[in-house]
Amino acid sequence: MDRPYTIINVAVTADGKIDTFERKGSAISSKRDKERVDEMRAAADGILVGGKTLLEEQPRLTVKSEALREGRIQRGLSPNPIKVGMATIADIPLDSDFIKAGPARVVIFTTSRTSIRQLETLRVQGVDVFVDDAPRVDLNKMMTTLKKIGVNHLMVEGGGTMNFELIRLGLVDELAMYIAPMIFGGVNSPTLADGPGIPRDAAIELKLMDVEKWEDGGVFLRYKF
Ligand SMILES: NC(=O)c1ccc[n+]([C@@H]2O[C@H](COP(=O)([O-])OP(=O)(O)OC[C@H]3O[C@@H](n4cnc5c(N)ncnc54)[C@H](OP(=O)(O)O)[C@@H]3O)[C@@H](O)[C@H]2O)c1
């Protein structure tokens, strides 16, 4: 395979939302789910976030548990996986947690709509920047590049627009999903796969691999594509 083995990880409400209509990165995961996510991060070579999530939330994407970071070091790895951001215009502030929290290699995939000045500023900060001369980031090419730079296992942490596009292009192998016992509602609240959608006869089928009922009232599901 000339792309990483790719798992989308997501926390959804019982009504399938990954955030409220306010789109401020609402907490959905329980304590146990946060621990599971941290373990999944520690097992990945890279963690990918989409443009809106990157620019509006500027996530740290580091492994929180010291023991898990230590475990990576014991395995001859860096303490944190590579942080991967993709955005049409990569106007991410240099003092953001995404750039600064680490130590971690930071890679950004963007387009020529990002100013040359910003591209240079990112590179001076040590960020590896890949630029497509296209209206949006070429996700197929991004995946091939990630494999080439050593990402064999990629964890994807949203949001819904990028998730859908990756799924539509057949670039995802697994879906890991924590369903929290709560409802957000809202026709404009994001879901795990947004974008334009596809008709019923093109529906992407999943194989259910695992179901766990948790004491916090949530359910953990694992699907294979
Ligand atoms: N609960 C969870 O597990 C979880 C995890 C992550 C995020 N979230 C939530 O998800 C929401 C953000 O999701 P989102 O759907 O608005 O944005 P997103 O998926 O984070 O980013 C999508 C943006 O990436 C850019 N992009 C560039 N090339 C692209 C391509 N080839 N295909 C698709 N997008 C491309 C586009 O920006 P342009 O439109 O500027 O071109 C697009 O709008 C937030 O509310 C966040 O809190 C929830």
Short mmCIF file of C-alpha atoms and ligand atoms in Angstrom, two decimals:
data_model
loop_
_atom_site.label_atom_id
_atom_site.label_comp_id
_atom_site.label_asym_id
_atom_site.label_seq_id
_atom_site.Cartn_x
_atom_site.Cartn_y
_atom_site.Cartn_z
CA MET A 1 0.00 0.00 0.00
CA ASP A 2 1.48 3.36 -0.97
CA ARG A 3 -0.42 5.17 1.78
CA PRO A 4 -0.57 4.80 5.59
CA TYR A 5 -2.95 2.38 7.30
CA THR A 6 -5.53 4.98 8.32
CA ILE A 7 -7.96 5.09 11.24
CA ILE A 8 -10.51 7.86 11.74
CA ASN A 9 -11.14 8.39 15.44
CA VAL A 10 -14.20 10.33 16.47
CA ALA A 11 -16.37 11.15 19.47
CA VAL A 12 -20.05 11.59 18.58
CA THR A 13 -23.25 12.29 20.47
CA ALA A 14 -26.18 9.85 20.35
CA ASP A 15 -27.61 12.03 17.56
CA GLY A 16 -24.42 11.69 15.52
CA LYS A 17 -22.92 15.16 16.07
CA ILE A 18 -19.21 15.81 16.57
CA ASP A 19 -19.75 19.36 17.91
CA THR A 20 -22.58 21.78 18.71
CA PHE A 21 -23.92 24.35 16.24
CA GLU A 22 -21.45 26.82 17.82
CA ARG A 23 -18.49 24.80 16.44
CA LYS A 24 -16.15 25.60 19.31
CA GLY A 25 -14.74 22.11 19.80
CA SER A 26 -17.19 20.88 22.48
CA ALA A 27 -16.01 18.15 24.85
CA ILE A 28 -17.77 14.86 24.01
CA SER A 29 -15.32 12.19 25.23
CA SER A 30 -15.57 10.73 28.73
CA LYS A 31 -12.48 10.34 30.94
CA ARG A 32 -12.08 6.74 29.80
CA ASP A 33 -12.44 7.72 26.16
CA LYS A 34 -9.76 10.40 26.54
CA GLU A 35 -7.41 7.69 27.87
CA ARG A 36 -8.27 5.44 24.91
CA VAL A 37 -7.61 8.32 22.47
CA ASP A 38 -4.24 8.96 24.14
CA GLU A 39 -3.32 5.28 23.69
CA MET A 40 -4.35 5.42 20.06
CA ARG A 41 -2.22 8.54 19.55
CA ALA A 42 0.75 6.84 21.19
CA ALA A 43 0.41 3.91 18.75
CA ALA A 44 0.32 6.17 15.65
CA ASP A 45 3.16 7.50 13.51
CA GLY A 46 1.15 10.59 12.61
CA ILE A 47 -2.05 12.41 13.62
CA LEU A 48 -3.99 14.37 11.00
CA VAL A 49 -6.49 17.21 11.43
CA GLY A 50 -8.48 19.12 8.80
CA GLY A 51 -8.39 22.82 7.94
CA LYS A 52 -11.21 24.16 10.12
CA THR A 53 -10.20 22.05 13.11
CA LEU A 54 -6.57 23.11 12.66
CA LEU A 55 -7.20 26.83 12.29
CA GLU A 56 -10.07 27.29 14.73
CA GLU A 57 -8.95 24.93 17.51
CA GLN A 58 -5.18 24.74 16.97
CA PRO A 59 -5.05 21.36 18.80
CA ARG A 60 -1.92 20.22 20.66
CA LEU A 61 -2.14 16.64 19.31
CA THR A 62 0.54 15.42 21.71
CA VAL A 63 0.45 12.25 23.83
CA LYS A 64 -0.69 13.35 27.30
CA SER A 65 0.46 10.37 29.37
CA GLU A 66 4.11 10.49 30.35
CA ALA A 67 4.15 6.66 30.57
CA LEU A 68 2.92 6.38 26.97
CA ARG A 69 5.52 8.90 25.76
CA GLU A 70 8.18 6.94 27.64
CA GLY A 71 6.92 3.72 26.01
CA ARG A 72 7.40 5.30 22.57
CA ILE A 73 10.94 6.30 23.47
CA GLN A 74 11.64 2.71 24.62
CA ARG A 75 10.47 1.53 21.20
CA GLY A 76 13.01 3.86 19.56
CA LEU A 77 10.36 6.42 18.52
CA SER A 78 9.98 10.15 19.12
CA PRO A 79 7.93 10.98 22.27
CA ASN A 80 5.04 12.21 20.11
CA PRO A 81 3.79 11.19 16.66
CA ILE A 82 4.16 13.57 13.71
CA LYS A 83 1.50 16.28 13.84
CA VAL A 84 -0.10 16.69 10.43
CA GLY A 85 -2.33 19.62 9.47
CA MET A 86 -4.01 20.22 6.13
CA ALA A 87 -5.57 23.55 5.20
CA THR A 88 -6.34 25.40 1.97
CA ILE A 89 -4.83 28.57 3.47
CA ALA A 90 -2.45 27.62 6.28
CA ASP A 91 -2.69 30.83 8.30
CA ILE A 92 -1.95 29.11 11.57
CA PRO A 93 -0.33 31.31 14.25
CA LEU A 94 3.25 30.36 15.09
CA ASP A 95 2.57 30.54 18.82
CA SER A 96 -0.32 28.02 18.54
CA ASP A 97 -0.19 24.75 20.45
CA PHE A 98 -0.30 22.89 17.14
CA ILE A 99 3.06 24.37 16.16
CA LYS A 100 4.66 24.69 19.59
CA ALA A 101 3.54 21.80 21.81
CA GLY A 102 5.98 18.95 21.62
CA PRO A 103 8.60 17.86 21.03
CA ALA A 104 7.06 16.74 17.73
CA ARG A 105 7.71 16.99 14.04
CA VAL A 106 5.08 19.23 12.41
CA VAL A 107 3.97 18.78 8.80
CA ILE A 108 1.47 20.95 6.93
CA PHE A 109 -0.20 20.24 3.59
CA THR A 110 -1.59 23.33 1.93
CA THR A 111 -2.19 25.08 -1.41
CA SER A 112 -0.58 27.98 -3.25
CA ARG A 113 -3.35 30.15 -1.77
CA THR A 114 -1.19 30.36 1.37
CA SER A 115 1.05 33.43 0.99
CA ILE A 116 4.73 32.87 0.19
CA ARG A 117 5.56 34.86 3.30
CA GLN A 118 3.53 32.53 5.52
CA LEU A 119 5.07 29.45 3.86
CA GLU A 120 8.55 30.83 4.60
CA THR A 121 7.64 31.74 8.17
CA LEU A 122 6.37 28.20 8.80
CA ARG A 123 9.51 26.66 7.28
CA VAL A 124 11.78 28.91 9.37
CA GLN A 125 9.99 27.53 12.45
CA GLY A 126 10.97 24.01 11.35
CA VAL A 127 7.57 23.03 9.91
CA ASP A 128 7.68 20.79 6.82
CA VAL A 129 5.30 22.36 4.32
CA PHE A 130 3.97 20.67 1.17
CA VAL A 131 2.17 22.95 -1.30
CA ASP A 132 -0.33 21.95 -4.00
CA ASP A 133 -0.99 24.32 -6.87
CA ALA A 134 -4.72 23.51 -6.69
CA PRO A 135 -7.91 24.97 -5.15
CA ARG A 136 -7.78 22.41 -2.31
CA VAL A 137 -5.25 20.01 -0.85
CA ASP A 138 -4.80 16.85 -2.95
CA LEU A 139 -5.56 14.17 -0.35
CA ASN A 140 -4.32 11.24 -2.46
CA LYS A 141 -0.96 12.95 -2.88
CA MET A 142 -0.89 13.89 0.80
CA MET A 143 -1.31 10.23 1.79
CA THR A 144 1.48 9.09 -0.54
CA THR A 145 3.78 11.77 0.87
CA LEU A 146 2.94 10.78 4.44
CA LYS A 147 3.90 7.18 3.70
CA LYS A 148 7.16 8.37 2.12
CA ILE A 149 8.12 10.38 5.21
CA GLY A 150 7.60 7.35 7.46
CA VAL A 151 3.94 7.45 8.47
CA ASN A 152 2.79 3.83 8.29
CA HIS A 153 -0.05 4.23 10.80
CA LEU A 154 -2.11 7.41 10.57
CA MET A 155 -4.75 8.51 13.06
CA VAL A 156 -7.27 11.04 11.75
CA GLU A 157 -8.93 13.41 14.23
CA GLY A 158 -11.51 15.18 12.02
CA GLY A 159 -13.33 17.25 11.24
CA GLY A 160 -16.35 16.08 9.30
CA THR A 161 -15.56 17.69 5.93
CA MET A 162 -12.09 16.15 5.70
CA ASN A 163 -13.29 12.80 7.10
CA PHE A 164 -15.95 12.53 4.39
CA GLU A 165 -13.49 13.36 1.62
CA LEU A 166 -10.96 10.80 2.88
CA ILE A 167 -13.70 8.14 3.09
CA ARG A 168 -15.10 9.04 -0.37
CA LEU A 169 -11.64 8.66 -1.86
CA GLY A 170 -11.19 5.22 -0.26
CA LEU A 171 -8.28 6.38 1.89
CA VAL A 172 -9.55 5.07 5.24
CA ASP A 173 -9.19 1.55 6.69
CA GLU A 174 -10.97 1.81 10.05
CA LEU A 175 -13.39 3.96 12.00
CA ALA A 176 -13.12 4.10 15.81
CA MET A 177 -16.09 5.82 17.40
CA TYR A 178 -17.11 6.67 20.94
CA ILE A 179 -20.83 7.46 21.21
CA ALA A 180 -21.54 9.66 24.23
CA PRO A 181 -24.94 9.56 25.97
CA MET A 182 -25.95 13.11 25.03
CA ILE A 183 -27.77 15.01 22.28
CA PHE A 184 -26.62 18.28 20.65
CA GLY A 185 -29.19 18.59 17.89
CA GLY A 186 -28.91 21.30 15.27
CA VAL A 187 -29.16 20.96 11.52
CA ASN A 188 -25.84 22.81 11.20
CA SER A 189 -23.95 20.88 13.88
CA PRO A 190 -21.12 18.90 12.26
CA THR A 191 -21.25 15.09 11.95
CA LEU A 192 -18.45 12.58 11.47
CA ALA A 193 -18.81 12.69 7.67
CA ASP A 194 -20.10 15.97 6.20
CA GLY A 195 -19.18 17.40 2.79
CA PRO A 196 -21.69 17.04 -0.08
CA GLY A 197 -22.71 13.42 0.72
CA ILE A 198 -23.47 10.57 -1.68
CA PRO A 199 -26.68 8.92 -2.91
CA ARG A 200 -27.99 5.72 -1.26
CA ASP A 201 -26.78 3.39 -4.00
CA ALA A 202 -23.23 4.66 -3.50
CA ALA A 203 -23.33 4.25 0.31
CA ILE A 204 -19.98 3.20 1.75
CA GLU A 205 -20.43 -0.06 3.63
CA LEU A 206 -18.71 -0.90 6.90
CA LYS A 207 -17.94 -4.13 8.70
CA LEU A 208 -18.58 -4.00 12.43
CA MET A 209 -15.47 -5.31 14.21
CA ASP A 210 -16.11 -4.54 17.86
CA VAL A 211 -18.75 -3.12 20.23
CA GLU A 212 -18.17 -2.24 23.89
CA LYS A 213 -20.75 -0.97 26.36
CA TRP A 214 -19.00 1.29 28.85
CA GLU A 215 -19.92 2.11 32.46
CA ASP A 216 -19.90 5.85 31.69
CA GLY A 217 -23.02 5.24 29.56
CA GLY A 218 -21.14 5.45 26.29
CA VAL A 219 -20.61 2.86 23.55
CA PHE A 220 -17.35 2.23 21.72
CA LEU A 221 -17.53 0.91 18.17
CA ARG A 222 -14.89 -0.17 15.72
CA TYR A 223 -15.62 -0.59 12.03
CA LYS A 224 -13.50 -1.71 9.09
CA PHE A 225 -13.98 -0.27 5.59
N1 LIG B 1 -15.79 15.18 18.12
C1 LIG B 1 -14.71 14.93 17.41
O1 LIG B 1 -14.16 13.80 17.49
C2 LIG B 1 -14.13 16.01 16.54
C3 LIG B 1 -12.83 15.87 16.04
C4 LIG B 1 -12.33 16.86 15.20
C5 LIG B 1 -13.11 17.95 14.87
N2 LIG B 1 -14.36 18.07 15.37
C6 LIG B 1 -15.22 19.22 15.01
O2 LIG B 1 -15.33 19.30 13.59
C7 LIG B 1 -15.63 20.66 13.25
C8 LIG B 1 -14.76 21.06 12.09
O3 LIG B 1 -15.05 20.25 10.99
P1 LIG B 1 -15.24 20.88 9.53
O4 LIG B 1 -15.95 19.88 8.72
O5 LIG B 1 -15.87 22.24 9.66
O6 LIG B 1 -13.76 21.11 9.01
P2 LIG B 1 -12.47 20.18 8.83
O7 LIG B 1 -12.85 18.86 8.29
O8 LIG B 1 -11.65 20.25 10.07
O9 LIG B 1 -11.69 21.01 7.72
C9 LIG B 1 -12.22 21.05 6.42
C10 LIG B 1 -11.56 22.15 5.61
O10 LIG B 1 -10.28 21.73 5.12
C11 LIG B 1 -10.01 22.39 3.91
N3 LIG B 1 -9.61 21.45 2.86
C12 LIG B 1 -8.53 21.61 2.06
N4 LIG B 1 -8.44 20.63 1.18
C13 LIG B 1 -9.49 19.81 1.39
C14 LIG B 1 -9.93 18.64 0.75
N5 LIG B 1 -9.29 18.09 -0.28
N6 LIG B 1 -11.07 18.05 1.19
C15 LIG B 1 -11.76 18.58 2.23
N7 LIG B 1 -11.39 19.71 2.87
C16 LIG B 1 -10.26 20.33 2.45
C17 LIG B 1 -11.29 23.10 3.49
O11 LIG B 1 -11.10 24.47 3.77
P3 LIG B 1 -11.67 25.63 2.78
O12 LIG B 1 -13.18 25.46 2.86
O13 LIG B 1 -11.13 26.87 3.39
O14 LIG B 1 -11.12 25.32 1.41
C18 LIG B 1 -12.34 22.48 4.37
O15 LIG B 1 -13.40 23.36 4.67
C19 LIG B 1 -15.39 21.49 14.49
O16 LIG B 1 -16.62 21.85 15.04
C20 LIG B 1 -14.64 20.53 15.42
O17 LIG B 1 -14.85 20.80 16.78
C21 LIG B 1 -14.89 17.13 16.21
#
